[in-house]
Structure formats: C-alpha cells, structure tokens
Short mmCIF file of C-alpha atoms in Angstrom, two decimals:
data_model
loop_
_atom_site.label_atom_id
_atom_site.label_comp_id
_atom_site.label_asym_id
_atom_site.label_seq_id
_atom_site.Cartn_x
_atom_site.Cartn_y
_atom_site.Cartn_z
CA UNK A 17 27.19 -56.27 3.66
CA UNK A 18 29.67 -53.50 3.79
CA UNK A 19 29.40 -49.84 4.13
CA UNK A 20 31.01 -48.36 0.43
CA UNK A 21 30.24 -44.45 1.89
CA UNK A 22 28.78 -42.87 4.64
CA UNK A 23 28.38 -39.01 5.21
CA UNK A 24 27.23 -36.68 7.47
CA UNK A 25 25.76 -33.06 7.17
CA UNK A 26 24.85 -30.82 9.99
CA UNK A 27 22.89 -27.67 8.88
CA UNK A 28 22.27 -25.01 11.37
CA UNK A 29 19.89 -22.02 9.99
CA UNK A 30 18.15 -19.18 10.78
CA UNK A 31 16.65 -16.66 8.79
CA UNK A 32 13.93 -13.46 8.72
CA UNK A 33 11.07 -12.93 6.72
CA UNK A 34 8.67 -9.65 5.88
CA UNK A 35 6.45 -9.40 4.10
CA UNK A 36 4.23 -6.25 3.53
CA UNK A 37 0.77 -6.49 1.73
CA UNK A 38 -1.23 -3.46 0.24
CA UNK A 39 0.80 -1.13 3.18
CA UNK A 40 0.28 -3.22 5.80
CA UNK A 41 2.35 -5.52 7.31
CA UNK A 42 1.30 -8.98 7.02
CA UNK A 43 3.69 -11.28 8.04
CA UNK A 44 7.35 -10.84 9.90
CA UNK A 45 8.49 -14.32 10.97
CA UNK A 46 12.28 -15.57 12.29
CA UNK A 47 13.34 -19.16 12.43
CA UNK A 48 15.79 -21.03 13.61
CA UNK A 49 16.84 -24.65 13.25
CA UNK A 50 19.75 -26.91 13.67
CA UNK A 51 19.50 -30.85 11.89
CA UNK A 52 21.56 -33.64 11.14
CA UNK A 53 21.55 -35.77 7.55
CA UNK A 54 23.30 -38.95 7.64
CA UNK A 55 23.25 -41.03 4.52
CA UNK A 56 24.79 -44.50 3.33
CA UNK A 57 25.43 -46.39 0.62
CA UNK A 58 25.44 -50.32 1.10
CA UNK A 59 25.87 -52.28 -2.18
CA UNK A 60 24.63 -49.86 -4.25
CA UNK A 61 21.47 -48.72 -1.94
CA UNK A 62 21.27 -45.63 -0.49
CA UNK A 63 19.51 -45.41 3.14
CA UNK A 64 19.31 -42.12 4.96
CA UNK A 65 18.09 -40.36 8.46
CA UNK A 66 17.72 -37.14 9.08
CA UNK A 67 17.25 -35.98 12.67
CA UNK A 68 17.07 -32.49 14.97
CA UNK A 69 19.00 -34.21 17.61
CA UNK A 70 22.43 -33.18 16.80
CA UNK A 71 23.85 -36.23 19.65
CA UNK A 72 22.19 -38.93 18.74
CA UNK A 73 24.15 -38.87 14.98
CA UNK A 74 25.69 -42.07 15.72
CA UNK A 75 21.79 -43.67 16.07
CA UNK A 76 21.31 -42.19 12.91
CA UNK A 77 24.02 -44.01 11.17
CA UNK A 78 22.90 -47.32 12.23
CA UNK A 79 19.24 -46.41 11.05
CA UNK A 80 21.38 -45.31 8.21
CA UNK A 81 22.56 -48.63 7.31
CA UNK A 82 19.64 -50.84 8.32
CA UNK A 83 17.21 -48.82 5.78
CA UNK A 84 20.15 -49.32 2.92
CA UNK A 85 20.48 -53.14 4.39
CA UNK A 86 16.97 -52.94 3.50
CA UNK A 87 16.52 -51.37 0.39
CA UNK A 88 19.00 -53.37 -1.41
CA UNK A 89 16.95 -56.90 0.42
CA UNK A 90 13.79 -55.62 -0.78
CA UNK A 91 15.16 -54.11 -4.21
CA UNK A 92 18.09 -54.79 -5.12
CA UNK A 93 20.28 -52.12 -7.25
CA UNK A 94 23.24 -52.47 -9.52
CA UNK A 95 25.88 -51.64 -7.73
CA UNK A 96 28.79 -48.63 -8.74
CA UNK A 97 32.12 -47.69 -8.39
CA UNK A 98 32.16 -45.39 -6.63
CA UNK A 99 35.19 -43.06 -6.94
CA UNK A 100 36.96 -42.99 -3.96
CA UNK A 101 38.62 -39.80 -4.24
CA UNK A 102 40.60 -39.08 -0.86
CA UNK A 103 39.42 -36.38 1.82
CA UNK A 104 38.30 -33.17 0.34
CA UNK A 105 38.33 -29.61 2.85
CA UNK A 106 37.09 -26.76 2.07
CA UNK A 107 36.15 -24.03 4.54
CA UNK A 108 34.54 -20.93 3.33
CA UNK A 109 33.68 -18.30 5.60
CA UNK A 110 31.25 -15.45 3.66
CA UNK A 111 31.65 -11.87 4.45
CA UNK A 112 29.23 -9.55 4.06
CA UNK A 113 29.61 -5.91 3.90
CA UNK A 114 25.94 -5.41 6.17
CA UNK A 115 24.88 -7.92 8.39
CA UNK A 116 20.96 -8.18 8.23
CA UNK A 117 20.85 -9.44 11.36
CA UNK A 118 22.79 -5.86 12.70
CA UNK A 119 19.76 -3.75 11.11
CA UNK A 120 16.62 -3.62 12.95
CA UNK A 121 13.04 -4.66 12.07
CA UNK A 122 11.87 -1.44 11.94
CA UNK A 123 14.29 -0.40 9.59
CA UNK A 124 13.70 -3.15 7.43
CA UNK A 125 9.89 -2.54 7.50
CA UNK A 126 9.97 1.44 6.91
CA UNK A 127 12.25 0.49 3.48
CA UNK A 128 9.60 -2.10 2.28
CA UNK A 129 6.92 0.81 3.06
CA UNK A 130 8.88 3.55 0.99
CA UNK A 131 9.33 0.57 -1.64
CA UNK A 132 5.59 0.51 -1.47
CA UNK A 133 5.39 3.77 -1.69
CA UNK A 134 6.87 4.32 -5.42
CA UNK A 135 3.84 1.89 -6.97
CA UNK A 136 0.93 4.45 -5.94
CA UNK A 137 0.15 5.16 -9.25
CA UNK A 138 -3.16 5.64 -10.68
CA UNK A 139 -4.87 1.97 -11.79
CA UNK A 140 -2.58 -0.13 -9.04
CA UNK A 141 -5.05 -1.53 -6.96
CA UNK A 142 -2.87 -3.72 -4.98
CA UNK A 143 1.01 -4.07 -3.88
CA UNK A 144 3.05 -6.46 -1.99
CA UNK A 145 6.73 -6.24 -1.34
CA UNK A 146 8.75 -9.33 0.30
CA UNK A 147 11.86 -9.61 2.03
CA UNK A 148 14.10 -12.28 3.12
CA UNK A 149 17.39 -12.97 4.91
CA UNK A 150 18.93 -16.26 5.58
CA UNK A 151 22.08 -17.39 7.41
CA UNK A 152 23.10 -21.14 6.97
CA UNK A 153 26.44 -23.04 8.46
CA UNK A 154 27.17 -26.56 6.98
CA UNK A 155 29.56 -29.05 8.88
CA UNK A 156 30.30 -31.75 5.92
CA UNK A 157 31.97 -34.96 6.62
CA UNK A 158 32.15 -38.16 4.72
CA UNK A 159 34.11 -41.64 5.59
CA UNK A 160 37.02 -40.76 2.90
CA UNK A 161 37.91 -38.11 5.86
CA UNK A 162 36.23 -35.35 4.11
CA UNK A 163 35.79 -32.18 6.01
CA UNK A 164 33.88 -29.15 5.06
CA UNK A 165 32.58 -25.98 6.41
CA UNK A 166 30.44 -23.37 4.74
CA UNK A 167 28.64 -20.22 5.82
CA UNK A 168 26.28 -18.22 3.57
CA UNK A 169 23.84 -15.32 4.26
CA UNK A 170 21.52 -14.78 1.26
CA UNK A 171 19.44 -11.83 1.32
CA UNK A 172 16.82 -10.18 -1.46
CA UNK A 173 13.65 -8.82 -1.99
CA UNK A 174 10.82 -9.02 -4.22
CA UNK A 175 8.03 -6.48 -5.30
CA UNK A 176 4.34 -7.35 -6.57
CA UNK A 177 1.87 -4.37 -8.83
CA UNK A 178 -1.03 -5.63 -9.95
CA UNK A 179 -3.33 -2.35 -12.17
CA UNK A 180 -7.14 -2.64 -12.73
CA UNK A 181 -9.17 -1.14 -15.30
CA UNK A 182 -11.69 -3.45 -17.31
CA UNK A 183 -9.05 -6.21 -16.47
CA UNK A 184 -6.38 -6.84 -14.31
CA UNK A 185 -2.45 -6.72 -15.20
CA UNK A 186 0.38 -7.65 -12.79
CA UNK A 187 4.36 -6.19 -12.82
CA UNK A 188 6.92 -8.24 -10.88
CA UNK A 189 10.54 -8.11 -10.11
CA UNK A 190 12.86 -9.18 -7.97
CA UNK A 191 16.46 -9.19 -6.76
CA UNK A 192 18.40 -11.83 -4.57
CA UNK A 193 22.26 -12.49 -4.02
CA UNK A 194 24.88 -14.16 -1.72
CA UNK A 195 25.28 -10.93 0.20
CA UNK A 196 24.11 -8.93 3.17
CA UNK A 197 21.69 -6.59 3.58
CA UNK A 198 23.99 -4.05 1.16
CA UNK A 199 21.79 -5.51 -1.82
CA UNK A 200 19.89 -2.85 -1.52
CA UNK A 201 22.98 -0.61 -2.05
CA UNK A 202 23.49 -2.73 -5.04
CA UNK A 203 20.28 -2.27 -6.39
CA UNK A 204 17.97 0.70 -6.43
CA UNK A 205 14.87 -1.24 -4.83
CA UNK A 206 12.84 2.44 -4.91
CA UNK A 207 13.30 3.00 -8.25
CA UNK A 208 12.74 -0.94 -9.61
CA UNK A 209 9.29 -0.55 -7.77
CA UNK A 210 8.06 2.49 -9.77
CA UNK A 211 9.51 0.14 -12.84
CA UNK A 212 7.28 -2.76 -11.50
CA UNK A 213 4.05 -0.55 -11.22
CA UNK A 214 4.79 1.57 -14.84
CA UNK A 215 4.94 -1.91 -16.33
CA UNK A 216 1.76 -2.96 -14.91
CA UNK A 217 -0.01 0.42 -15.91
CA UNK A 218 0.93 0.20 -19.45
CA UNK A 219 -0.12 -3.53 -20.32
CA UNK A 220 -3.69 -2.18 -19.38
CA UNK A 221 -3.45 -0.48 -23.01
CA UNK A 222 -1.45 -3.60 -24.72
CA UNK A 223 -2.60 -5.18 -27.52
CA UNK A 224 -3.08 -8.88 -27.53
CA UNK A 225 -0.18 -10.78 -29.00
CA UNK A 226 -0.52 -12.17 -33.29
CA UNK A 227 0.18 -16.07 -33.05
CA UNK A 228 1.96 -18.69 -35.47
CA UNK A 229 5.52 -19.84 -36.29
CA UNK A 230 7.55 -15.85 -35.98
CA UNK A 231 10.62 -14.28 -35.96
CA UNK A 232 11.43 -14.26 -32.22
CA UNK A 233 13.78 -12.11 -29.99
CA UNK A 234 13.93 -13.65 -26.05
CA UNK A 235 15.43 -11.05 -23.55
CA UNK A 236 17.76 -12.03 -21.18
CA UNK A 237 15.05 -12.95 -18.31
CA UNK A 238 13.58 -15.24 -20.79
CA UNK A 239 15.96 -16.89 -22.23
CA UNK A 240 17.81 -17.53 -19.39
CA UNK A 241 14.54 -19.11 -18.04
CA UNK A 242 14.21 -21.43 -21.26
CA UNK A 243 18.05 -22.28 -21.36
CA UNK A 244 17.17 -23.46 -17.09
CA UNK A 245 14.05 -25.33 -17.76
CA UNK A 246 14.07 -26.54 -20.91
CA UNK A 247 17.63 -27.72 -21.38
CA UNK A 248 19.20 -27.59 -18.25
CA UNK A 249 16.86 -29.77 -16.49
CA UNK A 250 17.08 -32.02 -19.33
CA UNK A 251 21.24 -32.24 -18.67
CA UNK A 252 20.28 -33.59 -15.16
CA UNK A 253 22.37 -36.98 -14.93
CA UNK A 254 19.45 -38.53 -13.15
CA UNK A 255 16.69 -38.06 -15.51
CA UNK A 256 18.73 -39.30 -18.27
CA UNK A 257 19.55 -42.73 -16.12
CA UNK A 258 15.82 -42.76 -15.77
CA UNK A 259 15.35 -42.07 -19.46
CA UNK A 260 13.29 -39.12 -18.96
CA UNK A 261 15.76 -36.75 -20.78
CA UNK A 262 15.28 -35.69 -24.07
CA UNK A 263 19.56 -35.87 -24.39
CA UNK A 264 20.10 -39.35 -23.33
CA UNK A 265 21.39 -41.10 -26.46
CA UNK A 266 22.39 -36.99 -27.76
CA UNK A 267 25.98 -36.86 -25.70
CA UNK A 268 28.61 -35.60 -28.90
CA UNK A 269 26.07 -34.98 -31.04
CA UNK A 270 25.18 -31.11 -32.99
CA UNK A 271 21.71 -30.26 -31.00
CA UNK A 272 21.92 -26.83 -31.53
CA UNK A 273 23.18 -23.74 -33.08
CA UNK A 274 26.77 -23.58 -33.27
CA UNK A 275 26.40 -20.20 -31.70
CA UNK A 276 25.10 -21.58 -28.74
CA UNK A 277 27.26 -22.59 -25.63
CA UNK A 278 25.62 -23.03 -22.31
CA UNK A 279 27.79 -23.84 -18.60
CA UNK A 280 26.62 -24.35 -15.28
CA UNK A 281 29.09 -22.67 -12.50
CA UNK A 282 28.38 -22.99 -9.11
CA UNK A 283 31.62 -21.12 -8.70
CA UNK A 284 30.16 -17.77 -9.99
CA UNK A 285 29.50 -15.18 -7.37
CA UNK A 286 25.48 -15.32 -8.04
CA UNK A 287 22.47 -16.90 -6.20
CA UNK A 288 22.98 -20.24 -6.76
CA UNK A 289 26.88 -20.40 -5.42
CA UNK A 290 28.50 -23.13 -3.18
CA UNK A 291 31.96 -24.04 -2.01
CA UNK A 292 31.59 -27.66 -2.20
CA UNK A 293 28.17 -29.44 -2.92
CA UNK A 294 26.29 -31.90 -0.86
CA UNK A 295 28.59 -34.61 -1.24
CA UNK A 296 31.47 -32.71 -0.04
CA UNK A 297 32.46 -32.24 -3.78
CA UNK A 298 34.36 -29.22 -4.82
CA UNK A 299 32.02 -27.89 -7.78
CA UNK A 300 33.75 -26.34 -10.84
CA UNK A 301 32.29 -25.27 -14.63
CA UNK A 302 30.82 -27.41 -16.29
CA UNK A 303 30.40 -27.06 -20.08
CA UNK A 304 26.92 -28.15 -21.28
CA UNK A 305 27.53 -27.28 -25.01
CA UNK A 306 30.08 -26.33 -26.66
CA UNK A 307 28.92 -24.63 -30.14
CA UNK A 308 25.79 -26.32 -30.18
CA UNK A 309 27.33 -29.92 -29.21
CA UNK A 310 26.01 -32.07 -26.19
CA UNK A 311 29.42 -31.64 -24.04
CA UNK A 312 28.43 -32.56 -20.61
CA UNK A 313 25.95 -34.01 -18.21
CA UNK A 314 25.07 -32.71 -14.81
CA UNK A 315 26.21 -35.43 -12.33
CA UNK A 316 26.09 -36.42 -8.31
CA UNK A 317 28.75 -38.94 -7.44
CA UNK A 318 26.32 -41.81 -8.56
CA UNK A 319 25.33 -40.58 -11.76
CA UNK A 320 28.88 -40.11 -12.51
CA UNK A 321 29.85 -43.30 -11.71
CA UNK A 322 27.30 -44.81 -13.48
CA UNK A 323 27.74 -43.10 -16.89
CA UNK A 324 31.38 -42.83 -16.92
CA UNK A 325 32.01 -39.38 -16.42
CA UNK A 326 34.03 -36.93 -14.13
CA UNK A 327 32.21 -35.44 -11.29
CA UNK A 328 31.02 -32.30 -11.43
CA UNK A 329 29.66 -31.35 -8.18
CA UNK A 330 25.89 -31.06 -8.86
CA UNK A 331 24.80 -32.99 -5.55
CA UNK A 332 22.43 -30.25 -3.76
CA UNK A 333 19.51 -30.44 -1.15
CA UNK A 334 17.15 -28.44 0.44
CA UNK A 335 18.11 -28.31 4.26
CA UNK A 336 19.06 -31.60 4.85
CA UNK A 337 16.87 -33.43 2.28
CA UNK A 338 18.17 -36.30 0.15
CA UNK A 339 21.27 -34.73 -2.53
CA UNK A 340 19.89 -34.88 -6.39
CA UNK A 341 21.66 -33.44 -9.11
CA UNK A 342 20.70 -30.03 -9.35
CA UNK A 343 21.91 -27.31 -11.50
CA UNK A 344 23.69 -24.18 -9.81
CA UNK A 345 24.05 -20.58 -12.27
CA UNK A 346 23.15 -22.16 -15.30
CA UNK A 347 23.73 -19.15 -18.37
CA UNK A 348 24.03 -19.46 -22.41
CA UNK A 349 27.77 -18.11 -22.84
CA UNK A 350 27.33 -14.14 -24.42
CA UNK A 351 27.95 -13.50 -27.85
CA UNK A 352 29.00 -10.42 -30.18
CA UNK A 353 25.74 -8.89 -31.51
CA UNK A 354 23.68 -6.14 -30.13
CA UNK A 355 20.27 -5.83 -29.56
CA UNK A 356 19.75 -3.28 -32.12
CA UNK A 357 21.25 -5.45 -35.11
CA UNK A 358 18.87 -8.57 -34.07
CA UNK A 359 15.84 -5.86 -34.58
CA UNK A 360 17.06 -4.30 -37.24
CA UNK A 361 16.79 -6.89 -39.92
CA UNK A 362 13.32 -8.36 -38.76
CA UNK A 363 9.97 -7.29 -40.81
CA UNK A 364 7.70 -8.87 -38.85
CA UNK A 365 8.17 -10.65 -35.54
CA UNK A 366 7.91 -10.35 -31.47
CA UNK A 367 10.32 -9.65 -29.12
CA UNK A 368 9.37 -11.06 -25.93
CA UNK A 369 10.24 -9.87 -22.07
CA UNK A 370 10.13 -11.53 -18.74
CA UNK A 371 8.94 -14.76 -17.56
CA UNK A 372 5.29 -15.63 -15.83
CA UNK A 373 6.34 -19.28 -15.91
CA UNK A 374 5.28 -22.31 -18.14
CA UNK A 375 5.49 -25.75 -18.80
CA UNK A 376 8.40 -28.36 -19.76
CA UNK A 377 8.42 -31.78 -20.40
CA UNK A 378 12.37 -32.94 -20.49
CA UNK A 379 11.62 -35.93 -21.54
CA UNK A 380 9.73 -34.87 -24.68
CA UNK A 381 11.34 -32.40 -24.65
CA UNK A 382 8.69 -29.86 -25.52
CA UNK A 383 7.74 -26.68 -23.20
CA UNK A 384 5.35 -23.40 -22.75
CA UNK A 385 6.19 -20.27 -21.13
CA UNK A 386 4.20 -17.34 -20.63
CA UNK A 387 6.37 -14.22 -21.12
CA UNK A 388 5.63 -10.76 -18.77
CA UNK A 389 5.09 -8.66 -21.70
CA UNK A 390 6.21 -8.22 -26.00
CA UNK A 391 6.62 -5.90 -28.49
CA UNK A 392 5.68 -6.49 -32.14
CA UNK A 393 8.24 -5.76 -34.44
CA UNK A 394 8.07 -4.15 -37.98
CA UNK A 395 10.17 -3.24 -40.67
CA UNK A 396 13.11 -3.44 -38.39
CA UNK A 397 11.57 -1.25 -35.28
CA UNK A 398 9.80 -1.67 -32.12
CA UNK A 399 6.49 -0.41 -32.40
CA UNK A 400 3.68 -1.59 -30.67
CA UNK A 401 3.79 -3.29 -26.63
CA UNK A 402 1.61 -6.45 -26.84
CA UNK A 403 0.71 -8.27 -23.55
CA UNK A 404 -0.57 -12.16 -22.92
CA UNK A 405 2.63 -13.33 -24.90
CA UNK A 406 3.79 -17.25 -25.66
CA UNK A 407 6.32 -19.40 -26.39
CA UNK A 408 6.04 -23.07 -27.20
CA UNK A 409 8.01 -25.32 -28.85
CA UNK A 410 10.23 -28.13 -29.42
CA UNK A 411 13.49 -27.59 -27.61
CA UNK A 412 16.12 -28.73 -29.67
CA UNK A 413 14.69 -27.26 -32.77
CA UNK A 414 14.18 -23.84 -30.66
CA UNK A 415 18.40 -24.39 -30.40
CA UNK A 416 18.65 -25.18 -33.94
CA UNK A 417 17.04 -21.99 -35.06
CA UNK A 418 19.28 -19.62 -32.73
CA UNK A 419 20.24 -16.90 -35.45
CA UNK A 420 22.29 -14.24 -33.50
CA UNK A 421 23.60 -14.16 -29.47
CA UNK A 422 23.58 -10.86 -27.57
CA UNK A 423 26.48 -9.06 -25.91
CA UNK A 424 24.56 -8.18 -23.05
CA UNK A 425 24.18 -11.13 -20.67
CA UNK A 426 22.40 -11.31 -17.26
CA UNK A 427 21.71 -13.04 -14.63
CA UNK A 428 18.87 -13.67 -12.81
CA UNK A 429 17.69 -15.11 -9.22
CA UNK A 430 15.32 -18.01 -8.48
CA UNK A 431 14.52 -20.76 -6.35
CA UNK A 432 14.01 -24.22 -8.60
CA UNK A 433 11.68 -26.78 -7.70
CA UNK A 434 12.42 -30.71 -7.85
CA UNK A 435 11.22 -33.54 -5.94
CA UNK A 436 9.53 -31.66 -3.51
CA UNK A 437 13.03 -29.52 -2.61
CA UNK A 438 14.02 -25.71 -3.48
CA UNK A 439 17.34 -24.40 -4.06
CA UNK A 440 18.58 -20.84 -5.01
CA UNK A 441 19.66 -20.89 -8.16
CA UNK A 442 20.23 -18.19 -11.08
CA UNK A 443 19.67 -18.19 -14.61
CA UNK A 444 21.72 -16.21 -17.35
CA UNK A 445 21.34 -15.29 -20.44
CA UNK A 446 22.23 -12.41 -23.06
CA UNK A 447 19.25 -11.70 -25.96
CA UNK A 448 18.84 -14.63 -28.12
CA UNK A 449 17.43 -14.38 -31.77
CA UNK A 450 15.31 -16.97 -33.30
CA UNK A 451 14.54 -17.41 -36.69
CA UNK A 452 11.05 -19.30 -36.18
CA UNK A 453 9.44 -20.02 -32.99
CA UNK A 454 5.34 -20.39 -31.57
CA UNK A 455 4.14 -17.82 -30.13
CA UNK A 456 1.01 -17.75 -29.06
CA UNK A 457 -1.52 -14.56 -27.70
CA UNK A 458 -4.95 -14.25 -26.01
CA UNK A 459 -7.13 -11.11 -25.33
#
C-alpha cells in the first residue's frame, strides 16, 4: 500500500491562567508543552500518532502508517482524490503591542481585583473574574513540501455577577482577541464589570417572559450565536457526508431570506484567526449563503475531495488532536436597517439579548437557546425588561422569516466544542428581525 499524504505538526505552547473568585485568588496556573502530530493517509484511511517526544517523529510516522495499514485491513474506506496541490508556505509572525508574558503576576492580579471591585453592588452575592494568556508556535509540514510557521498569543478575560434576593440572577461578559495584553486598552474591563453586575441587579425585578409564536428581535450576541450553532455547524462538510446535516441534499437551493448572507473568514482579525489551517491550507472566505441560497460547504481536504468542491481551509484541531472541519469567524453579512426601525413597527413582540446557551440538533435541524435577558415590546417601544427568555425553533424556517438585517454588526469570542476538542472561534452578527419565532418564559 502506498502513502497518498503524510504531515507533520509540531505545537509548542505555553500559556497563564488567573482566576479570582469572590476576591480571592483561587487559581494562578502556567503551562508549558511542546508535541508532535503526525498523520497519514493510506488508501483512503487515515492513521495518526501524536507524541511529546519531539525526536522520535520518524517512529511516529511508521506508527503512522501501520494504524492506516490497519484501518483500511480492518475497514476498508472509499478511497479520494486527493488534490495534490504543490507546497504551500506561509510564515506568520504575530506582533503584539504588550507582551503578557512582560507584565507581572501581580499586576495582572491587582487589575482582576479592581475588576472585582466595580460589581460590589448591593444584592451581588458572589463574583469571579478570569484571565487567560496563551502563546502557541506551529511548525507545519506535509509530503507535497509544504512548510508553515505560525505564532499567536491570544489573551482575554471574562467576568461572572451573580445577585440574590428571593432568587438568584447571574450577569456575564467577556472579551478575548488575537492580541497581547493591550486588550485591556481595547476594552474598558472596569467599566464592563459594573455593566455585568447592573445587569444582574436588575433581572431580580424582571418579569417572566409571555410565550407562543412572536414577533422577535435577536441582538447581535444572539444571533450571532444561532447563525454558529444552528447553521454553521450544520455547513460542516463532515456531518453532511455522515448525513447528519440538515443541508445535505439543500446545496443551490433558497433556505432562507434573501436578506440573509452568512461567511466564515478565518482571515478576519478576530478570535478565531489562522494563517493556514491544520492541513497546511491557506484559509480564505468562504460564502455560506448568498441571499438566502445554500452557497458553500465547510470543507477539510477530504471532505472536499469527496463532494467535489474547492478547499476552503476549515481543517482545525485542538493542540495536536485529529483536524475536523471546523468553522473559524463565522458572521451573517450586515444589512441597512437600524435598530430603531425594526422596533418601531412591532405591536407586540420580544426583543431578546445575550446568550446562556441551548440546544441544536443539525441534523434535524431544530434548536433551543436560552437568551441572558428580553424586553417586551409594545406599540412600537421598549417597555418592560423580562428575564428567563427562549428561543426554539426550526432553523430554516427561523431563516425564512428574517424580516429586516441591522447595520450594526458584532463580533463576539468563544471557544466551540466538537468531538471532544475546543477551538477559539467568534461569532458575528448585526440585529436580526423575525417575523414569527417560539419563545418561551418561566418564572
């Protein structure tokens, strides 16, 4: 049997952690670590090693090859044609305008306690602020004569209120980037944490949300969580070979509003950027929809292969895990109305804020998410907050009944779960208007 593709990924990392709990400091934690991921593809059968001993890479290729020898004796697959593409290098180098690693721990740990400071307000009876820097250098190299370099420090911080009176009620935020330790020049962190702890405060007094089929407006956080886990997962060229997309047989067809367009760019300067992906592929745009029609599929070189499309450079893994497709800054594309023209013509609906997570099924195609907070509206006006707030729904008709696209798009940090790996990602999103959607509400 022959050897179609061989590569080899060396990841060395280190990063910091603090995290500070009601005051006091309950964790601060460094790491380092330096592995090797050496994969192969034999007939159509993928076999891969990992190991932490960086000379004994040429072991790992033969272990490589006998567990694809293997795999394809025990199970055979269909083999691809794989598109031999010629060497690929890319070297990218990040600067940073503050190292993290240049600013002390106690400097670090006095800003999380004057973070912690700004949410003693009356009712919070408990606060947590995190913070995290990482540093990771990638040596790609594949047997096309691929050779690739990266270096990226991510760095961010999240902040935790929860406020007691006859219940409890919780106010989160958080802020990540590609960057140094200047985020916090690029965001006021003091200021966001009296945000987090008002928020909390006030849904004490919220009303419990009305439920049935509504008028709907989705803020930016939330809809660029539903566009990431309801679609975008769904796009993800290996679910739909495994036929657990709801857009397998749906490529050209209308599955959504025409005002709707939706990309995935690893290229954008936000959490989830990469030079090149874990395939040595250099990433570039990639059009989901295009005015509400099924454009493009996420792919790895396989998936491509296999469905007959370009690549697109949506190989990713956690450390150096196995590469699945994975999406990268996934954001619906902004449009030309404000948020004060998709109130103004509702008499009687929610507008909903934040995300507190949910439930998809991409295969269904159905999902649940719990938003951080509402506000009814009536007779074209905000009036009053309601807390406890759902969504649920089918999501293609959810697309269908887009209605208006904000001007005001965001973006948003996260780390996405699949398989058992996380990745840095970000969703974005401007307000989205809805002409009928589920919404649910408990006391």
């Amino acid at each position: 049997m022959d050897v179609e593709l061989h590569d080899i990924k060396v990841l060395e990392a280190s990063g910091t952690s603090i995290i500070l709990d009601n005051g006091a400091i309950e964790e601060i934690s460094a790491n380092f670590s330096k592995r090797a991921g050496v994969r192969v593809l034999v007939d159509g059968s993928w076999g891969f090693t990992s190991t932490d001993d960086i000379n004994a890479i040429d072991d790992a290729l033969r272990s490589a090859i006998g567990l694809a020898t293997q795999a394809h004796e025990k199970a055979p697959c269909t083999s691809f044609p794989i598109t031999l593409t010629g060497p690929t290098n890319i070297r990218h180098i990040s600067k940073v305008k503050k190292d993290p690693s240049d600013v002390p721990v106690e400097e670090k740990v006095q800003l999380l306690k004057d973070i912690e400071q700004q949410m003693k307000l009356p009712q919070i009876v408990s606060t947590n602020v995190y913070y995290s820097e990482s540093e990771v250098h990638m040596l790609y190299t594949n047997s096309e004569g691929s050779e690739c370099e990266s270096k990226l420090t991510r760095c961010g911080f999240g902040i935790t209120a929860v406020a007691k009176d006859e219940d409890l009620q919780m106010g989160f935020d958080s802020r990540f980037g590609v960057c140094g330790y200047e985020i916090f020049d690029r965001y006021d962190a003091l200021s966001l944490a009296n945000d987090v702890a008002t928020a909390a405060v006030q849904l004490l007094s919220a009303k419990a949300s009305p439920g049935g089929h509504l008028p709907v407006i989705l803020d930016p956080k939330l809809a660029g969580v539903f566009i990431h886990e309801a679609l975008g997962h769904a796009a993800e060229a290996d679910l739909v070979l495994e036929g657990s997309s709801i857009l397998k047989e749906e490529m050209g067809r209308q599955i959504a509003s025409e005002l709707i367009s939706v990309h995935d760019d690893p290229t954008l300067p936000e959490f989830g950027y990469y030079p090149f992906d874990d395939e040595g592929v250099s990433p570039t745009r990639t059009t989901i929809i295009r005015d509400g029609v099924l454009n493009h599929y996420l792919h790895s070189r396989e998936t491509a292969a296999r469905l007959g499309f370009p690549k697109s450079g949506n190989a990713r893994a956690q450390g150096c895990g196995i590469p699945i497709v994975r999406m990268s800054n996934t954001f619906i594309e902004e449009g030309d109305t404000s948020f004060d023209e998709m109130v103004e013509d509702i008499q009687y609906g929610i507008y909903l804020i934040g995300s507190r997570g949910g439930q998809t099924n991409p295969g269904e195609g159905v999902f649940q998410f719990n938003a951080e907070k509402g506000h009814l509206i009536e007779n074209g006006s905000l009036t009053m907050p309601l807390r406890n707030v759902s969504l649920s729904g089918n999501t293609l008709e959810i697309l269908k009944n887009v209605v208006a696209v904000g001007n005001d798009l965001k973006y948003h940090s996260g780390l996405c779960g699949k398989n058992g790996q996380l990745i840095p990602v970000s969703d974005g999103a401007p307000h989205i208007k809805i002409s009928s959607a589920m919404v649910g509400g408990s006391v």
